Structure formats: C-alpha cells, structure tokens
Short mmCIF file of C-alpha atoms in Angstrom, two decimals:
data_model
loop_
_atom_site.label_atom_id
_atom_site.label_comp_id
_atom_site.label_asym_id
_atom_site.label_seq_id
_atom_site.Cartn_x
_atom_site.Cartn_y
_atom_site.Cartn_z
CA MET S 1 92.19 89.18 107.85
CA ASN S 2 95.64 90.36 109.10
CA ILE S 3 97.64 93.28 107.82
CA LEU S 4 99.73 91.18 105.56
CA ASP S 5 96.61 89.97 103.86
CA LYS S 6 95.26 93.39 103.30
CA ILE S 7 98.68 94.65 101.86
CA VAL S 8 98.68 91.60 99.39
CA ILE S 9 95.21 92.44 98.11
CA ASP S 10 96.22 96.03 97.54
CA LYS S 11 99.65 94.93 95.95
CA ARG S 12 97.88 92.69 93.32
CA LYS S 13 95.64 95.69 92.29
CA GLU S 14 98.69 97.89 92.20
CA VAL S 15 100.85 95.47 90.04
CA ASP S 16 98.01 94.73 87.68
CA LEU S 17 97.65 98.55 87.00
CA LYS S 18 101.39 99.00 86.73
CA LYS S 19 101.57 96.27 84.11
CA ARG S 20 99.05 98.17 81.96
CA LEU S 21 101.00 101.49 82.36
CA ILE S 22 104.57 100.45 81.98
CA PRO S 23 105.42 97.45 79.73
CA VAL S 24 108.31 95.06 80.65
CA SER S 25 110.03 96.17 77.46
CA GLN S 26 110.26 99.78 78.76
CA LEU S 27 111.64 98.48 82.14
CA GLU S 28 114.19 96.25 80.31
CA ALA S 29 115.35 99.30 78.35
CA SER S 30 116.48 101.18 81.61
CA VAL S 31 120.08 102.13 81.74
CA LEU S 32 120.38 100.14 84.96
CA PHE S 33 119.04 96.88 83.68
CA GLU S 34 122.36 95.76 82.45
CA ARG S 35 124.24 96.86 85.51
CA PRO S 36 126.14 94.01 87.37
CA CYS S 37 124.63 93.56 90.72
CA ASN S 38 126.62 93.70 93.97
CA SER S 39 126.17 90.55 96.04
CA LEU S 40 124.98 91.16 99.57
CA ALA S 41 125.27 87.39 100.42
CA THR S 42 128.96 87.53 99.43
CA LEU S 43 129.53 90.69 101.61
CA LEU S 44 127.71 89.28 104.55
CA LYS S 45 129.97 85.97 104.50
CA THR S 46 133.06 87.97 105.24
CA SER S 47 131.67 90.81 107.41
CA LYS S 48 132.19 90.99 111.23
CA THR S 49 129.15 93.02 111.69
CA GLY S 50 126.69 92.13 108.98
CA ILE S 51 124.47 95.19 109.32
CA ILE S 52 121.64 95.73 106.72
CA ALA S 53 120.24 99.08 107.46
CA GLU S 54 116.89 100.19 106.32
CA HIS S 55 115.28 103.32 104.96
CA LYS S 56 111.71 103.39 106.24
CA ARG S 57 109.41 106.48 106.48
CA ARG S 58 106.52 104.84 108.39
CA SER S 59 104.91 101.45 109.00
CA PRO S 60 101.55 100.08 109.76
CA SER S 61 102.50 99.34 113.39
CA LYS S 62 104.49 102.48 114.13
CA SER S 63 102.98 105.12 111.93
CA VAL S 64 105.41 107.97 111.19
CA ILE S 65 109.11 106.85 111.83
CA ASN S 66 111.00 109.59 109.90
CA GLN S 67 109.72 111.84 107.19
CA LYS S 68 112.41 114.43 107.38
CA VAL S 69 115.61 112.82 105.97
CA SER S 70 116.20 112.36 102.28
CA VAL S 71 116.92 109.01 100.81
CA ALA S 72 120.23 110.17 99.33
CA GLU S 73 121.32 111.48 102.89
CA VAL S 74 120.39 108.20 104.51
CA ALA S 75 122.11 106.13 101.71
CA GLU S 76 125.29 108.07 102.04
CA GLY S 77 125.32 108.02 105.73
CA TYR S 78 124.80 104.26 105.82
CA SER S 79 127.52 103.75 103.30
CA ASN S 80 129.87 105.88 105.19
CA ALA S 81 128.92 103.92 108.34
CA GLY S 82 130.19 100.75 106.73
CA VAL S 83 126.95 98.88 106.40
CA CYS S 84 126.94 95.66 104.31
CA GLY S 85 123.69 96.53 102.52
CA MET S 86 120.76 98.94 102.61
CA SER S 87 117.11 97.93 102.48
CA VAL S 88 114.75 100.25 100.73
CA LEU S 89 111.01 100.05 101.27
CA THR S 90 109.17 100.67 98.02
CA ASP S 91 105.56 100.10 99.09
CA GLY S 92 103.77 103.41 99.08
CA LYS S 93 100.34 102.70 100.77
CA TYR S 94 101.55 101.25 103.93
CA PHE S 95 105.18 102.35 104.29
CA GLY S 96 105.54 105.62 102.38
CA GLY S 97 108.13 104.37 99.96
CA SER S 98 108.45 104.28 96.15
CA LEU S 99 110.70 102.96 93.37
CA ASP S 100 112.16 106.51 93.19
CA ASP S 101 113.65 105.89 96.56
CA LEU S 102 115.40 102.91 95.13
CA LEU S 103 116.72 105.04 92.17
CA LEU S 104 117.84 107.86 94.47
CA ALA S 105 119.81 105.33 96.70
CA ARG S 106 121.31 103.71 93.70
CA ALA S 107 122.44 107.21 92.32
CA SER S 108 123.93 107.87 95.70
CA VAL S 109 125.87 104.69 96.71
CA ASN S 110 127.48 101.46 95.39
CA THR S 111 126.23 99.65 98.54
CA PRO S 112 124.14 96.49 97.76
CA LEU S 113 120.48 97.62 97.74
CA LEU S 114 117.59 95.34 98.83
CA ARG S 115 114.24 96.06 97.30
CA LYS S 116 112.01 95.61 100.34
CA GLU S 117 108.72 94.88 98.94
CA PHE S 118 105.67 92.49 98.91
CA ILE S 119 106.70 90.47 95.83
CA ILE S 120 103.89 88.39 94.32
CA ASP S 121 104.69 88.76 90.58
CA GLU S 122 107.58 88.30 88.24
CA TYR S 123 107.04 91.91 87.03
CA GLN S 124 108.16 93.19 90.34
CA LEU S 125 111.60 91.58 89.76
CA ILE S 126 111.96 93.31 86.40
CA GLU S 127 111.14 96.49 88.12
CA ALA S 128 113.68 95.88 90.84
CA LYS S 129 116.44 95.29 88.31
CA ALA S 130 115.48 98.30 86.35
CA HIS S 131 115.56 100.56 89.23
CA GLY S 132 118.98 99.48 90.60
CA ALA S 133 118.28 96.81 93.06
CA ASP S 134 120.89 94.08 93.88
CA VAL S 135 118.80 91.97 96.11
CA ILE S 136 114.99 91.07 96.29
CA LEU S 137 112.95 89.91 99.30
CA LEU S 138 110.56 87.05 99.13
CA ILE S 139 108.26 86.47 101.94
CA ALA S 140 107.12 82.85 102.56
CA ALA S 141 103.99 83.96 104.42
CA ILE S 142 102.35 85.22 101.14
CA LEU S 143 103.83 82.70 98.58
CA ASN S 144 103.49 79.00 98.06
CA ARG S 145 106.47 76.69 97.10
CA ASN S 146 105.90 76.95 93.38
CA GLU S 147 105.78 80.91 93.50
CA ILE S 148 108.94 81.02 95.57
CA SER S 149 110.61 78.64 93.00
CA THR S 150 109.50 80.56 90.02
CA LEU S 151 110.37 84.00 91.56
CA SER S 152 113.74 82.97 92.85
CA LYS S 153 114.75 81.27 89.47
CA LEU S 154 113.95 84.44 87.62
CA ALA S 155 115.74 86.59 90.21
CA LYS S 156 118.93 84.49 89.70
CA ASP S 157 118.55 84.81 85.94
CA LEU S 158 118.54 88.52 86.37
CA GLY S 159 121.65 88.41 88.60
CA LEU S 160 119.77 89.37 91.78
CA ASP S 161 120.52 87.92 95.15
CA VAL S 162 117.48 86.34 96.85
CA LEU S 163 116.64 86.78 100.57
CA LEU S 164 113.75 84.56 101.60
CA GLU S 165 111.94 85.61 104.75
CA VAL S 166 110.18 83.16 107.17
CA HIS S 167 108.34 83.58 110.35
CA ASN S 168 108.13 79.92 111.62
CA GLU S 169 109.15 76.34 111.09
CA GLU S 170 106.35 75.59 108.67
CA GLU S 171 107.25 78.52 106.43
CA LEU S 172 111.08 77.50 106.56
CA HIS S 173 110.44 73.78 105.45
CA LYS S 174 108.31 74.86 102.39
CA SER S 175 110.90 77.39 101.24
CA ILE S 176 114.29 75.75 101.29
CA MET S 177 115.65 75.45 97.67
CA PRO S 178 118.89 76.00 95.85
CA THR S 179 117.89 79.27 94.07
CA LEU S 180 118.04 81.20 97.51
CA ASP S 181 121.10 82.99 98.78
CA MET S 182 119.93 84.08 102.25
CA LEU S 183 117.32 82.86 104.71
CA GLY S 184 115.91 85.56 106.98
CA VAL S 185 114.14 84.86 110.06
CA ASN S 186 111.64 87.70 110.95
CA ASN S 187 111.40 87.88 114.76
CA ARG S 188 107.96 89.65 114.54
CA ASN S 189 104.75 87.57 115.05
CA LEU S 190 102.53 88.61 112.34
CA LYS S 191 99.36 88.10 114.32
CA THR S 192 100.40 89.64 117.62
CA PHE S 193 103.26 91.89 116.45
CA ASP S 194 105.24 90.79 119.43
CA VAL S 195 108.97 90.57 118.71
CA THR S 196 111.59 88.05 120.15
CA ILE S 197 114.91 87.03 118.95
CA GLU S 198 114.12 83.53 120.32
CA THR S 199 112.41 82.95 117.01
CA SER S 200 115.84 83.31 115.26
CA LYS S 201 117.50 81.10 117.87
CA LYS S 202 114.91 78.43 117.50
CA LEU S 203 115.03 78.23 113.66
CA SER S 204 118.83 78.61 113.30
CA ALA S 205 119.60 74.81 113.43
CA LEU S 206 117.02 74.14 110.80
CA ILE S 207 118.57 76.48 108.24
CA PRO S 208 121.15 74.52 106.08
CA ASP S 209 124.72 75.81 106.20
CA GLU S 210 124.84 76.79 102.46
CA PHE S 211 122.40 79.69 103.10
CA VAL S 212 123.55 82.93 104.75
CA LYS S 213 121.38 83.34 108.05
CA VAL S 214 119.69 86.81 108.44
CA SER S 215 117.81 87.97 111.55
CA GLU S 216 115.18 90.61 110.95
CA SER S 217 113.14 92.87 113.36
CA GLY S 218 113.52 93.74 116.95
CA ILE S 219 117.18 94.26 116.91
CA SER S 220 118.21 97.50 118.56
CA ALA S 221 121.19 96.64 120.57
CA ILE S 222 124.60 95.11 120.42
CA GLU S 223 123.95 92.17 122.77
CA PRO S 224 121.22 90.40 120.55
CA ILE S 225 123.64 90.48 117.67
CA LYS S 226 126.44 89.01 119.69
CA GLU S 227 124.09 86.34 120.87
CA LEU S 228 122.74 85.47 117.32
CA GLN S 229 126.27 85.41 115.91
CA GLU S 230 126.71 82.38 118.16
CA TYR S 231 123.88 80.77 116.31
CA GLY S 232 125.43 81.25 112.93
CA TYR S 233 123.72 84.43 111.82
CA GLN S 234 125.84 86.70 109.56
CA GLY S 235 123.20 89.23 108.61
CA PHE S 236 121.08 91.62 110.74
CA LEU S 237 118.30 93.74 109.24
CA ILE S 238 117.95 96.85 111.31
CA GLY S 239 115.16 99.35 110.41
CA GLU S 240 113.58 101.57 112.90
CA ASN S 241 116.45 101.72 115.39
CA PHE S 242 118.33 104.05 112.96
CA MET S 243 115.58 105.60 111.17
CA LYS S 244 113.85 106.94 114.31
CA THR S 245 116.91 109.23 115.04
CA GLU S 246 117.55 112.66 113.48
CA ASN S 247 120.67 111.30 111.74
CA PRO S 248 120.32 107.55 110.72
CA GLY S 249 123.84 107.50 109.08
CA GLN S 250 125.41 108.71 112.39
CA SER S 251 123.39 106.28 114.41
CA ALA S 252 124.50 103.32 112.14
CA TYR S 253 128.14 104.63 112.36
CA GLU S 254 128.09 104.57 116.19
CA PHE S 255 126.28 101.31 116.25
CA ILE S 256 128.80 99.52 113.97
CA LYS S 257 131.80 100.93 115.82
CA ALA S 258 130.34 99.65 119.09
CA LEU S 259 129.73 96.18 117.48
CA GLU S 260 133.27 95.91 116.11
CA LYS S 261 134.84 96.53 119.61
#
C-alpha cells in the first residue's frame, strides 16, 4: 500500500464523518456559494508565465515545509507577485491544511483558488464551492472513469474549473473527457517519489489541444518552464520552492520577474 492508498482510506472516513456533521443544505447556504468563480484556465491561456503558486505547510515526503507564515500573508504575497492562481492544501492529516485556509485565502485575494485535495465524493465539491474555491483537482490515480465523469460534471454545474491530474499514459487515456478544463501532469512517481520533467514532455503530445496543459511537481527553476513551454504547457504548479522560504510571496515575485525576462 503506497501513501496515496493510505490517504484515500483516511479521506473516506473523514468525508463520511463530515457528511453527518454538516449537511449539504448548510454548505449551500454559505454566502460564498452563489459567488461567480474566476476561471484559472482562461487566465493561463493568456499568461506569459502561468504560475500557480501553492500554500503548503508540510507533506508526507518533506515533513515540515513552512509553519510560520499565515495563509493571508501568503495569498496577498502571491497575488502581488502576479501569479495566475493559488493552490491551497486543505488536507489536515498529511499536509496540515484545512478548509479554513481556503476561506482565509478567499477573504484576502481575488486570485483564482484551487482546492488541492484528494477528492473522492461529490460532497467535497459542494464544500469547495462553499469555501470560495474557483477550481478543483481530480486525481486520476484514485478515481475510475465514471467517477471522473460524475465529479467533473458536477464541478461544471457549480461553475468550478476542473484540473485533472495524471502521472502516466494509462491514467491520461482513461481521463480525457469534455468536462475537464486543464490536464495536469504530475512529474512525481508515486511509487519511488522520483521527480523528472521528462514525464511532462513525454505526455504532452497525447494531451488534446482543447485542454490547458499544466505541469506539476519538481519545478524550481526558470529553465524547466522555458523547456516545457515549448511542449505546449501554459500552467506550472509550484509548491515547495516558494513555501520553503521565509517570504513565499517575495520569492514568487522574484521568480516571475526572472521568468518574464
């Protein structure tokens, strides 16, 4: 059993408990539920840099990354840096995040917000919308084709953008459907945790042009982004590279300025 399997088992227990505590009707009554979403996919299509910067306190592979800076500080810093979107980890047990982080980020900026979560149930999409998300992540490694279809259709009905993440060719082939906006290639091997952008390069030609291509994980320098732009990638999800510094917003600002040159 790999770490992803363990996370999903715990996530099912967590979602089942939440469903009993907070009914869908209560989530739908949120003042944010009727808020029009900002499209990350649309922004990425016209951006020269395509940076999606992440708020992440810790991870299973790196333990503590940054527990010091507040979500609001990070969100404002990223927004001022000119990111296209902000990814907010909401998993508690493995990443130290929460839905409150999403709310605090939403209260701070108008930047498109991605709820970075292990989504296995439609309830989590209602949660995302109620807490101010604009985009949801679906992970092909933990969902079958029918689940991807059901979840992505509901997301579109809610006005949310959909980023579908794959790790290999098999996951990509089972996932392609019109209810997706962006296809993300995670450069991290889930079994070995090795990271290489060659994964993004290899899969780029298999992603239909109607989807925005996003490369995820292992991007910490300008050169790989320049390389991947040649392969048609318009979005780049960067997590630890900014968060491991004392001032993630300033780090993002300097990175984006260098990328624009």
